[in-house]
Structures are given as structure tokens and as C-alpha cells.
């Protein structure tokens, strides 16, 4: 029994690391074990070093949010307090838990008669109750500030590294002499840091603020980790660096817009969002398909020819482009609302209701029985919403 299990495991291992899957024809793993300049050729075992590094990045994030991001948030006036608390009421709590969190007009009138409360007061109660389960602005600010800092750092590192790389200026250099392209120190650290960061996001996604696009972001992280890992193992790292840098250029702009939104710097938020939208559309719908996908699908076919992992990697790159189209649609919806209203509206994938609802809490606090506002989930106060796509 043990012998059969060992044989099956050996067969699986051999299939997993099959040269015919990972490498072009007439190339073997032995060919990539010879001496090379710099850090040699990529090795599958290098990927294992990512996991302790990802844990280290997560630990650094905790320290950063506690000792840097939080003091910055407090300095600009973001309060360190929890959500508004709704006064205990068994009848309303039962409706909230068992029936609906957003009662319609008919139900509100029925509850008003039952409790002898003003309809607006009941609306305020439901707004309070919904916000009890939502993270405070301080938490969201700290999360975004960490991502902004990392994305900005890794983008600056990447553009500095690529500026002196020949394939940045002539993308066909990604395929010349492939796969015999040795690693340099800068390329190795760039790749490993990006991969470790996305692994840390994959784990922290289950503890971070929950958003409506949780599943999309989960798929995005899986595709990104798969792309970085596969391209490293079969030494497509040159084109991989271009893909990573192309994505990082808009990510830090998004986080900057979110930071401005949380700090209620409306004009700065709107400006950053417009810049982010323009950069996103140009890079994800323009440069990515016509520069990156063109070289991976067509130029590489002519220079090195297709093989098994080539198809897999290009499939992942196409899936990534599909995600780009989905997010571009969401951005376009927000931009259209901004043109109509003259300001950036609620984020369509917000982890919480619009920040207007937080402002409605102030209104309810001042006059809980006289508020004439409608359901806070449908209002806009000119702020971009609590969060956006993240992370990518």
C-alpha cells in the first residue's frame, strides 16, 4: 500500500514538473541548471521563500498601520471611535435580523404605528443599526494607507529597474534567447516581493474589510499569483515585470483617492479619481492588450513557438483582461454619475454604504425625529464612497 502511494506521488510529481509542460521543445531542466550570470536561472524552489516573506510583510503591515497610519489619520482629524449605536429595541432588531435591513415605506409605517415612533426616527434607527456592523473610517484609512505605501514603493522600484532593462524599450527582447535568460538581483527581488505581497493580500482578504466584489478580488488574486508563479518557473520574467509595473501605476492612485475620501478632502478626491480613471483606462484597455497581449500571443509565437505552459499563461493573461473590462465598466459608471452630478458618487463596490450614510448619522444625532432624508443607501453626498476595488 505504501509502495503504491509512493509510486502515485512520484508519478504526480513527475507530471507536475514535466519538461514538456513547462519548457519549449528541446529544452530540459538540466539545461537551466548550468552556470549563468547574476542569480542563475529561476528555480521552482525559489517560490517557497515567498511564504515566510509574505508573513513578514503582513507583520510589517500591522506595525505600519499601528504606528504610522493611525497617527496620520488622527492628525488629519479622523476620529478613533466606533460606529454609532442604535438604542436597544426588540421589535426593530427582529425585523432587522429576520426580515430586512432596508424596510420599505409600508413596513416603516406599520412599525411607526406599532411603536408609536415617527417614521424618520425608525429610519434613523435602521441606519444606526446597519453601521454598527461596519468598520470605522479609521480602519479603512489605515488599510488604504498601507496599500498606497507599498504600491508606490514597488512601482518606483519597478520603473527604476525597467528603465535600464532592454526589454522595456524593445519588448521583443523578452523572447530573444529564451529560456536562457539569467536572473539579475534586481529582477529577482522585484518578482519575489510582488509575489509575497499578493500572497499576503490573499490571506488578509479574509480579515480585511468585506466588499461586494470579494469573489472578483479573490479570483484576481488567484490569477495574479498564478501568473507570477508560472511566469517565474518557466522564466518568462521579463514580460512578467512589464505586466506588474503596468498594474502598479494605477493602484497607488486609487489608494490615494480613497485616502482623500476618508479624510473628506472632496476636491482632492475627485481630482485623484479622475487621474486614476484615465491612467486605468489607458493602461488596462490600451497598453495591456495592444502591447503586452500582442507580444505574448503573437510575437512570442513567431520567435519561440507555443508549448503547453505558454497556452496556460496566455489564458491567465486573457482572464486578467476580462477583469480589466469589468472594473472599467464600474469606473465608467462612477464617472458617468460624476458628470451628471458634478461630483464623484458612491462606489458601486463599496464595502459599506456610501459615506453619505455616515453623514446621515450626524443628522439623526442632531434631530432623530425630524430628519426627512430617505434611505441612506440611496443618497450621495459628494464623496466617492467608502472604498473601491482595492486591491487589485
Tab-separated table of C-alpha atoms in Angstrom:
chain	number	residue	atom	x	y	z
A	1	UNK	CA	0.000	0.000	0.000
A	2	UNK	CA	2.763	2.389	0.966
A	3	UNK	CA	4.681	1.466	-2.183
A	4	UNK	CA	1.638	2.192	-4.363
A	5	UNK	CA	1.092	5.553	-2.670
A	6	UNK	CA	4.740	6.451	-3.119
A	7	UNK	CA	4.534	5.462	-6.775
A	8	UNK	CA	1.426	7.562	-7.321
A	9	UNK	CA	3.059	10.508	-5.585
A	10	UNK	CA	6.162	10.117	-7.714
A	11	UNK	CA	4.019	9.968	-10.858
A	12	UNK	CA	2.140	13.099	-9.827
A	13	UNK	CA	5.386	14.913	-9.037
A	14	UNK	CA	6.831	13.915	-12.391
A	15	UNK	CA	3.742	15.160	-14.200
A	16	UNK	CA	3.727	18.407	-12.216
A	17	UNK	CA	7.314	19.193	-13.197
A	18	UNK	CA	7.183	17.758	-16.685
A	19	UNK	CA	9.647	19.445	-19.009
A	20	UNK	CA	7.166	19.150	-21.861
A	21	UNK	CA	4.662	21.160	-19.846
A	22	UNK	CA	6.928	23.957	-18.608
A	23	UNK	CA	9.608	24.313	-21.277
A	24	UNK	CA	9.848	24.672	-25.062
A	25	UNK	CA	10.831	21.696	-27.168
A	26	UNK	CA	14.439	20.500	-26.953
A	27	UNK	CA	14.934	22.261	-23.583
A	28	UNK	CA	15.284	20.371	-20.298
A	29	UNK	CA	15.590	21.337	-16.633
A	30	UNK	CA	19.213	20.207	-16.806
A	31	UNK	CA	19.897	22.900	-19.401
A	32	UNK	CA	18.807	25.516	-16.858
A	33	UNK	CA	20.977	24.188	-14.063
A	34	UNK	CA	24.223	25.257	-15.647
A	35	UNK	CA	26.173	28.371	-14.702
A	36	UNK	CA	24.693	31.737	-15.563
A	37	UNK	CA	25.352	35.335	-14.712
A	38	UNK	CA	23.659	37.056	-11.785
A	39	UNK	CA	21.319	34.812	-9.773
A	40	UNK	CA	21.321	31.986	-12.290
A	41	UNK	CA	18.069	30.779	-13.795
A	42	UNK	CA	14.733	30.729	-11.942
A	43	UNK	CA	14.086	27.644	-9.818
A	44	UNK	CA	10.757	26.312	-8.644
A	45	UNK	CA	12.086	26.100	-5.083
A	46	UNK	CA	12.615	29.869	-5.071
A	47	UNK	CA	8.818	30.174	-4.765
A	48	UNK	CA	8.963	28.579	-1.309
A	49	UNK	CA	10.837	31.591	0.058
A	50	UNK	CA	7.747	33.678	-0.668
A	51	UNK	CA	5.674	32.305	2.223
A	52	UNK	CA	7.869	33.434	5.142
A	53	UNK	CA	8.341	36.733	3.302
A	54	UNK	CA	4.550	37.104	2.952
A	55	UNK	CA	4.181	36.519	6.694
A	56	UNK	CA	6.878	39.143	7.280
A	57	UNK	CA	5.070	41.630	5.033
A	58	UNK	CA	1.846	41.046	6.952
A	59	UNK	CA	3.666	41.665	10.245
A	60	UNK	CA	5.195	44.877	8.855
A	61	UNK	CA	1.712	45.920	7.781
A	62	UNK	CA	0.396	45.544	11.338
A	63	UNK	CA	3.235	47.698	12.659
A	64	UNK	CA	2.767	50.249	9.879
A	65	UNK	CA	-0.962	50.607	10.493
A	66	UNK	CA	-0.469	50.885	14.256
A	67	UNK	CA	2.473	53.274	14.462
A	68	UNK	CA	2.364	55.243	11.190
A	69	UNK	CA	-1.051	55.115	9.510
A	70	UNK	CA	-3.151	55.552	12.640
A	71	UNK	CA	-1.237	58.624	13.933
A	72	UNK	CA	-1.508	60.168	10.452
A	73	UNK	CA	-5.263	59.560	10.434
A	74	UNK	CA	-5.704	61.105	13.860
A	75	UNK	CA	-3.562	64.081	12.848
A	76	UNK	CA	-5.836	64.957	9.922
A	77	UNK	CA	-8.960	64.670	12.047
A	78	UNK	CA	-10.229	61.121	11.502
A	79	UNK	CA	-11.747	60.116	14.813
A	80	UNK	CA	-10.823	56.956	16.679
A	81	UNK	CA	-14.314	55.876	17.596
A	82	UNK	CA	-16.630	53.046	16.771
A	83	UNK	CA	-19.851	53.177	14.765
A	84	UNK	CA	-22.996	54.808	16.063
A	85	UNK	CA	-25.019	52.542	18.376
A	86	UNK	CA	-28.752	52.047	17.905
A	87	UNK	CA	-30.794	52.028	21.077
A	88	UNK	CA	-31.979	48.512	22.018
A	89	UNK	CA	-35.385	47.640	20.623
A	90	UNK	CA	-36.522	44.010	20.383
A	91	UNK	CA	-39.154	44.594	17.686
A	92	UNK	CA	-36.881	46.536	15.329
A	93	UNK	CA	-33.992	44.126	15.977
A	94	UNK	CA	-36.188	41.179	14.967
A	95	UNK	CA	-37.148	42.938	11.732
A	96	UNK	CA	-33.516	43.817	11.055
A	97	UNK	CA	-32.226	40.268	11.646
A	98	UNK	CA	-35.062	38.182	10.229
A	99	UNK	CA	-36.800	40.264	7.562
A	100	UNK	CA	-34.919	43.230	6.067
A	101	UNK	CA	-32.226	45.759	6.781
A	102	UNK	CA	-33.874	48.240	4.412
A	103	UNK	CA	-37.603	48.437	5.270
A	104	UNK	CA	-39.865	49.914	2.607
A	105	UNK	CA	-42.392	52.688	3.153
A	106	UNK	CA	-45.251	50.319	4.008
A	107	UNK	CA	-43.254	48.455	6.636
A	108	UNK	CA	-41.941	51.709	8.102
A	109	UNK	CA	-45.499	52.994	8.531
A	110	UNK	CA	-46.554	49.734	10.191
A	111	UNK	CA	-43.629	49.868	12.619
A	112	UNK	CA	-44.407	53.523	13.321
A	113	UNK	CA	-47.928	52.626	14.436
A	114	UNK	CA	-46.743	49.613	16.406
A	115	UNK	CA	-44.063	51.527	18.324
A	116	UNK	CA	-45.681	54.959	18.283
A	117	UNK	CA	-42.458	56.313	16.740
A	118	UNK	CA	-42.006	58.863	13.993
A	119	UNK	CA	-41.172	57.217	10.633
A	120	UNK	CA	-37.992	59.283	10.343
A	121	UNK	CA	-36.880	58.095	13.773
A	122	UNK	CA	-37.277	54.473	12.670
A	123	UNK	CA	-35.262	55.224	9.532
A	124	UNK	CA	-32.515	56.650	11.719
A	125	UNK	CA	-32.592	53.535	13.908
A	126	UNK	CA	-32.039	51.284	10.892
A	127	UNK	CA	-29.185	53.494	9.708
A	128	UNK	CA	-27.565	53.276	13.140
A	129	UNK	CA	-28.049	49.529	13.226
A	130	UNK	CA	-26.569	48.958	9.782
A	131	UNK	CA	-23.493	50.963	10.680
A	132	UNK	CA	-22.885	49.008	13.888
A	133	UNK	CA	-21.592	46.092	11.788
A	134	UNK	CA	-19.346	48.261	9.643
A	135	UNK	CA	-15.706	49.165	10.224
A	136	UNK	CA	-14.894	52.747	11.252
A	137	UNK	CA	-13.275	55.149	8.819
A	138	UNK	CA	-10.014	54.924	10.778
A	139	UNK	CA	-9.708	51.214	9.986
A	140	UNK	CA	-10.336	51.810	6.291
A	141	UNK	CA	-7.866	54.689	6.199
A	142	UNK	CA	-5.091	52.576	7.747
A	143	UNK	CA	-5.712	49.720	5.314
A	144	UNK	CA	-5.610	52.038	2.298
A	145	UNK	CA	-2.526	53.882	3.537
A	146	UNK	CA	-0.628	50.590	3.778
A	147	UNK	CA	-1.584	49.620	0.240
A	148	UNK	CA	-0.801	53.086	-1.077
A	149	UNK	CA	2.671	52.975	0.504
A	150	UNK	CA	3.514	49.521	-0.844
A	151	UNK	CA	2.147	50.144	-4.340
A	152	UNK	CA	4.020	53.437	-4.618
A	153	UNK	CA	7.237	51.872	-3.354
A	154	UNK	CA	7.066	48.831	-5.644
A	155	UNK	CA	6.109	50.973	-8.654
A	156	UNK	CA	9.083	53.295	-8.111
A	157	UNK	CA	11.367	50.284	-7.680
A	158	UNK	CA	9.952	48.617	-10.791
A	159	UNK	CA	10.167	51.647	-13.067
A	160	UNK	CA	13.722	52.330	-11.902
A	161	UNK	CA	14.694	48.727	-12.639
A	162	UNK	CA	12.932	48.589	-16.022
A	163	UNK	CA	14.333	51.922	-17.180
A	164	UNK	CA	17.742	50.276	-17.591
A	165	UNK	CA	16.346	46.993	-18.990
A	166	UNK	CA	16.496	46.472	-22.771
A	167	UNK	CA	13.067	44.763	-22.974
A	168	UNK	CA	11.391	47.906	-21.613
A	169	UNK	CA	12.393	49.725	-24.805
A	170	UNK	CA	12.171	46.765	-27.190
A	171	UNK	CA	9.594	44.270	-25.963
A	172	UNK	CA	10.747	41.565	-28.366
A	173	UNK	CA	13.834	41.291	-26.150
A	174	UNK	CA	11.573	39.294	-23.826
A	175	UNK	CA	11.819	36.353	-26.232
A	176	UNK	CA	15.310	36.504	-27.721
A	177	UNK	CA	17.465	33.640	-26.425
A	178	UNK	CA	14.534	32.351	-24.375
A	179	UNK	CA	14.573	30.498	-21.967
A	180	UNK	CA	18.308	31.050	-21.409
A	181	UNK	CA	17.864	34.447	-19.769
A	182	UNK	CA	19.626	34.626	-16.378
A	183	UNK	CA	18.168	36.468	-13.418
A	184	UNK	CA	19.658	39.665	-12.114
A	185	UNK	CA	19.466	40.638	-8.461
A	186	UNK	CA	17.036	43.467	-9.163
A	187	UNK	CA	14.713	41.268	-11.195
A	188	UNK	CA	14.737	38.500	-8.559
A	189	UNK	CA	13.820	40.819	-5.686
A	190	UNK	CA	11.184	42.609	-7.768
A	191	UNK	CA	9.447	39.322	-8.552
A	192	UNK	CA	9.662	37.799	-5.093
A	193	UNK	CA	8.434	40.979	-3.361
A	194	UNK	CA	5.413	41.280	-5.670
A	195	UNK	CA	4.514	37.611	-5.231
A	196	UNK	CA	4.889	37.767	-1.447
A	197	UNK	CA	2.698	40.877	-1.281
A	198	UNK	CA	-0.117	39.239	-3.233
A	199	UNK	CA	0.082	36.153	-1.035
A	200	UNK	CA	-0.258	38.426	1.990
A	201	UNK	CA	-3.323	40.027	0.360
A	202	UNK	CA	-4.772	36.601	-0.326
A	203	UNK	CA	-4.599	35.691	3.361
A	204	UNK	CA	-5.574	39.102	4.739
A	205	UNK	CA	-8.594	39.347	2.419
A	206	UNK	CA	-10.469	37.132	4.888
A	207	UNK	CA	-9.755	39.522	7.773
A	208	UNK	CA	-9.867	42.848	5.918
A	209	UNK	CA	-12.973	44.923	5.251
A	210	UNK	CA	-15.501	42.817	3.346
A	211	UNK	CA	-16.549	44.273	-0.002
A	212	UNK	CA	-19.191	43.470	-2.563
A	213	UNK	CA	-16.577	42.301	-5.066
A	214	UNK	CA	-14.958	39.829	-2.651
A	215	UNK	CA	-15.278	36.967	-5.145
A	216	UNK	CA	-13.912	39.025	-8.047
A	217	UNK	CA	-10.937	40.122	-5.950
A	218	UNK	CA	-10.366	36.536	-4.807
A	219	UNK	CA	-10.234	35.428	-8.452
A	220	UNK	CA	-7.980	38.396	-9.239
A	221	UNK	CA	-5.509	37.420	-6.503
A	222	UNK	CA	-5.524	33.780	-7.645
A	223	UNK	CA	-4.891	34.771	-11.265
A	224	UNK	CA	-2.154	37.213	-10.235
A	225	UNK	CA	-0.389	34.667	-8.019
A	226	UNK	CA	-0.718	32.042	-10.741
A	227	UNK	CA	0.700	34.377	-13.380
A	228	UNK	CA	3.654	35.499	-11.274
A	229	UNK	CA	4.467	31.937	-10.132
A	230	UNK	CA	4.131	30.281	-13.530
A	231	UNK	CA	5.993	33.000	-15.378
A	232	UNK	CA	8.808	32.740	-12.833
A	233	UNK	CA	9.112	28.952	-13.047
A	234	UNK	CA	9.283	28.892	-16.859
A	235	UNK	CA	11.430	32.053	-16.923
A	236	UNK	CA	9.008	34.445	-18.605
A	237	UNK	CA	10.090	37.004	-16.026
A	238	UNK	CA	10.916	39.761	-18.483
A	239	UNK	CA	7.374	40.153	-19.761
A	240	UNK	CA	6.195	39.500	-16.206
A	241	UNK	CA	7.945	42.630	-14.938
A	242	UNK	CA	6.160	44.701	-17.574
A	243	UNK	CA	2.769	43.328	-16.520
A	244	UNK	CA	3.438	44.040	-12.840
A	245	UNK	CA	4.657	47.588	-13.411
A	246	UNK	CA	1.720	48.330	-15.705
A	247	UNK	CA	-0.717	47.370	-12.940
A	248	UNK	CA	1.123	49.135	-10.122
A	249	UNK	CA	0.978	52.511	-11.884
A	250	UNK	CA	-2.773	52.903	-11.299
A	251	UNK	CA	-3.067	51.021	-7.999
A	252	UNK	CA	-1.386	53.654	-5.849
A	253	UNK	CA	-3.509	56.402	-7.449
A	254	UNK	CA	-6.647	54.515	-6.458
A	255	UNK	CA	-5.497	54.181	-2.855
A	256	UNK	CA	-4.573	57.874	-2.781
A	257	UNK	CA	-8.113	58.782	-3.910
A	258	UNK	CA	-9.561	56.592	-1.173
A	259	UNK	CA	-7.353	58.261	1.448
A	260	UNK	CA	-8.581	61.681	0.321
A	261	UNK	CA	-12.155	60.438	0.510
A	262	UNK	CA	-11.765	59.150	4.068
A	263	UNK	CA	-10.176	62.459	5.083
A	264	UNK	CA	-13.097	64.287	3.377
A	265	UNK	CA	-10.851	66.260	1.037
A	266	UNK	CA	-13.517	66.268	-1.644
A	267	UNK	CA	-11.770	68.250	-4.382
A	268	UNK	CA	-8.551	66.268	-3.984
A	269	UNK	CA	-10.529	63.030	-4.022
A	270	UNK	CA	-12.305	63.985	-7.252
A	271	UNK	CA	-9.048	65.054	-8.901
A	272	UNK	CA	-7.231	61.861	-7.940
A	273	UNK	CA	-10.147	59.752	-9.085
A	274	UNK	CA	-10.165	61.420	-12.497
A	275	UNK	CA	-6.402	60.850	-12.838
A	276	UNK	CA	-6.778	57.241	-11.689
A	277	UNK	CA	-9.623	56.618	-14.154
A	278	UNK	CA	-7.607	57.997	-17.062
A	279	UNK	CA	-4.481	56.010	-16.145
A	280	UNK	CA	-6.527	52.842	-15.593
A	281	UNK	CA	-8.287	53.070	-18.951
A	282	UNK	CA	-5.074	53.823	-20.840
A	283	UNK	CA	-3.005	51.081	-19.194
A	284	UNK	CA	-5.612	48.300	-18.823
A	285	UNK	CA	-7.640	48.804	-22.004
A	286	UNK	CA	-4.920	50.283	-24.203
A	287	UNK	CA	-1.327	49.409	-23.354
A	288	UNK	CA	-2.057	45.997	-21.812
A	289	UNK	CA	-3.954	44.402	-24.728
A	290	UNK	CA	-2.082	46.129	-27.561
A	291	UNK	CA	1.431	45.903	-26.096
A	292	UNK	CA	1.510	43.059	-23.563
A	293	UNK	CA	-1.038	40.625	-25.030
A	294	UNK	CA	0.230	41.348	-28.533
A	295	UNK	CA	3.737	40.238	-27.615
A	296	UNK	CA	2.711	37.211	-25.520
A	297	UNK	CA	0.192	35.902	-28.055
A	298	UNK	CA	1.744	36.813	-31.410
A	299	UNK	CA	5.383	37.916	-31.212
A	300	UNK	CA	6.320	35.065	-28.842
A	301	UNK	CA	4.541	32.615	-31.177
A	302	UNK	CA	6.777	33.740	-34.030
A	303	UNK	CA	10.023	33.779	-32.019
A	304	UNK	CA	9.784	30.782	-29.646
A	305	UNK	CA	6.593	28.999	-30.705
A	306	UNK	CA	3.783	27.751	-28.442
A	307	UNK	CA	4.077	24.967	-25.855
A	308	UNK	CA	1.847	23.735	-23.014
A	309	UNK	CA	2.581	26.285	-20.284
A	310	UNK	CA	2.605	29.009	-22.948
A	311	UNK	CA	-1.101	28.337	-23.512
A	312	UNK	CA	-1.806	28.364	-19.779
A	313	UNK	CA	-0.024	31.660	-19.170
A	314	UNK	CA	-1.736	33.362	-22.067
A	315	UNK	CA	-5.065	32.038	-20.823
A	316	UNK	CA	-4.430	33.659	-17.435
A	317	UNK	CA	-3.426	36.914	-19.126
A	318	UNK	CA	-6.683	36.910	-21.087
A	319	UNK	CA	-8.684	36.262	-17.882
A	320	UNK	CA	-6.908	39.250	-16.369
A	321	UNK	CA	-8.037	41.357	-19.315
A	322	UNK	CA	-11.633	40.244	-18.731
A	323	UNK	CA	-11.337	41.511	-15.149
A	324	UNK	CA	-9.967	44.790	-16.528
A	325	UNK	CA	-13.104	45.190	-18.648
A	326	UNK	CA	-15.368	44.527	-15.649
A	327	UNK	CA	-13.582	47.098	-13.485
A	328	UNK	CA	-13.516	49.594	-16.338
A	329	UNK	CA	-17.286	49.280	-16.557
A	330	UNK	CA	-17.588	50.028	-12.819
A	331	UNK	CA	-15.280	53.031	-13.174
A	332	UNK	CA	-17.271	54.288	-16.154
A	333	UNK	CA	-20.477	54.093	-14.102
A	334	UNK	CA	-18.935	56.238	-11.377
A	335	UNK	CA	-17.530	58.673	-13.949
A	336	UNK	CA	-20.955	58.977	-15.591
A	337	UNK	CA	-22.557	59.742	-12.231
A	338	UNK	CA	-19.825	62.305	-11.606
A	339	UNK	CA	-20.590	64.047	-14.906
A	340	UNK	CA	-24.316	64.101	-14.128
A	341	UNK	CA	-23.989	65.297	-10.542
A	342	UNK	CA	-20.797	67.266	-10.909
A	343	UNK	CA	-19.054	65.172	-8.269
A	344	UNK	CA	-17.810	61.644	-7.648
A	345	UNK	CA	-20.571	59.460	-6.283
A	346	UNK	CA	-20.825	56.339	-4.221
A	347	UNK	CA	-18.527	53.483	-5.157
A	348	UNK	CA	-20.504	50.665	-6.751
A	349	UNK	CA	-18.442	48.017	-4.976
A	350	UNK	CA	-18.255	49.737	-1.607
A	351	UNK	CA	-17.644	47.599	1.433
A	352	UNK	CA	-20.196	49.694	3.312
A	353	UNK	CA	-22.931	52.034	2.349
A	354	UNK	CA	-21.978	55.395	0.941
A	355	UNK	CA	-20.191	57.769	3.243
A	356	UNK	CA	-23.308	59.872	2.924
A	357	UNK	CA	-24.899	57.470	5.347
A	358	UNK	CA	-22.248	58.365	7.885
A	359	UNK	CA	-23.204	61.988	7.402
A	360	UNK	CA	-26.843	60.994	7.829
A	361	UNK	CA	-25.884	59.682	11.252
A	362	UNK	CA	-24.899	63.199	12.211
A	363	UNK	CA	-28.253	64.431	11.007
A	364	UNK	CA	-30.018	61.753	13.047
A	365	UNK	CA	-27.944	62.655	16.087
A	366	UNK	CA	-28.903	66.293	15.814
A	367	UNK	CA	-32.599	65.629	15.176
A	368	UNK	CA	-33.548	61.958	15.131
A	369	UNK	CA	-37.254	62.639	14.800
A	370	UNK	CA	-37.174	65.487	12.294
A	371	UNK	CA	-34.920	64.033	9.596
A	372	UNK	CA	-36.678	63.925	6.254
A	373	UNK	CA	-33.942	62.094	4.360
A	374	UNK	CA	-34.696	58.853	2.590
A	375	UNK	CA	-32.878	55.580	2.989
A	376	UNK	CA	-29.196	56.403	3.355
A	377	UNK	CA	-28.145	53.659	0.994
A	378	UNK	CA	-29.630	55.596	-1.900
A	379	UNK	CA	-28.140	59.002	-1.120
A	380	UNK	CA	-24.994	60.706	-2.310
A	381	UNK	CA	-23.161	63.463	-0.509
A	382	UNK	CA	-20.371	64.055	-2.983
A	383	UNK	CA	-17.807	61.653	-1.545
A	384	UNK	CA	-16.513	58.777	-3.561
A	385	UNK	CA	-17.756	56.042	-1.257
A	386	UNK	CA	-16.018	54.088	1.388
A	387	UNK	CA	-13.661	52.148	-0.795
A	388	UNK	CA	-13.023	50.971	-4.294
A	389	UNK	CA	-11.523	47.966	-5.964
A	390	UNK	CA	-8.782	47.503	-3.893
A	391	UNK	CA	-6.811	45.603	-4.427
A	392	UNK	CA	-6.119	44.970	-7.165
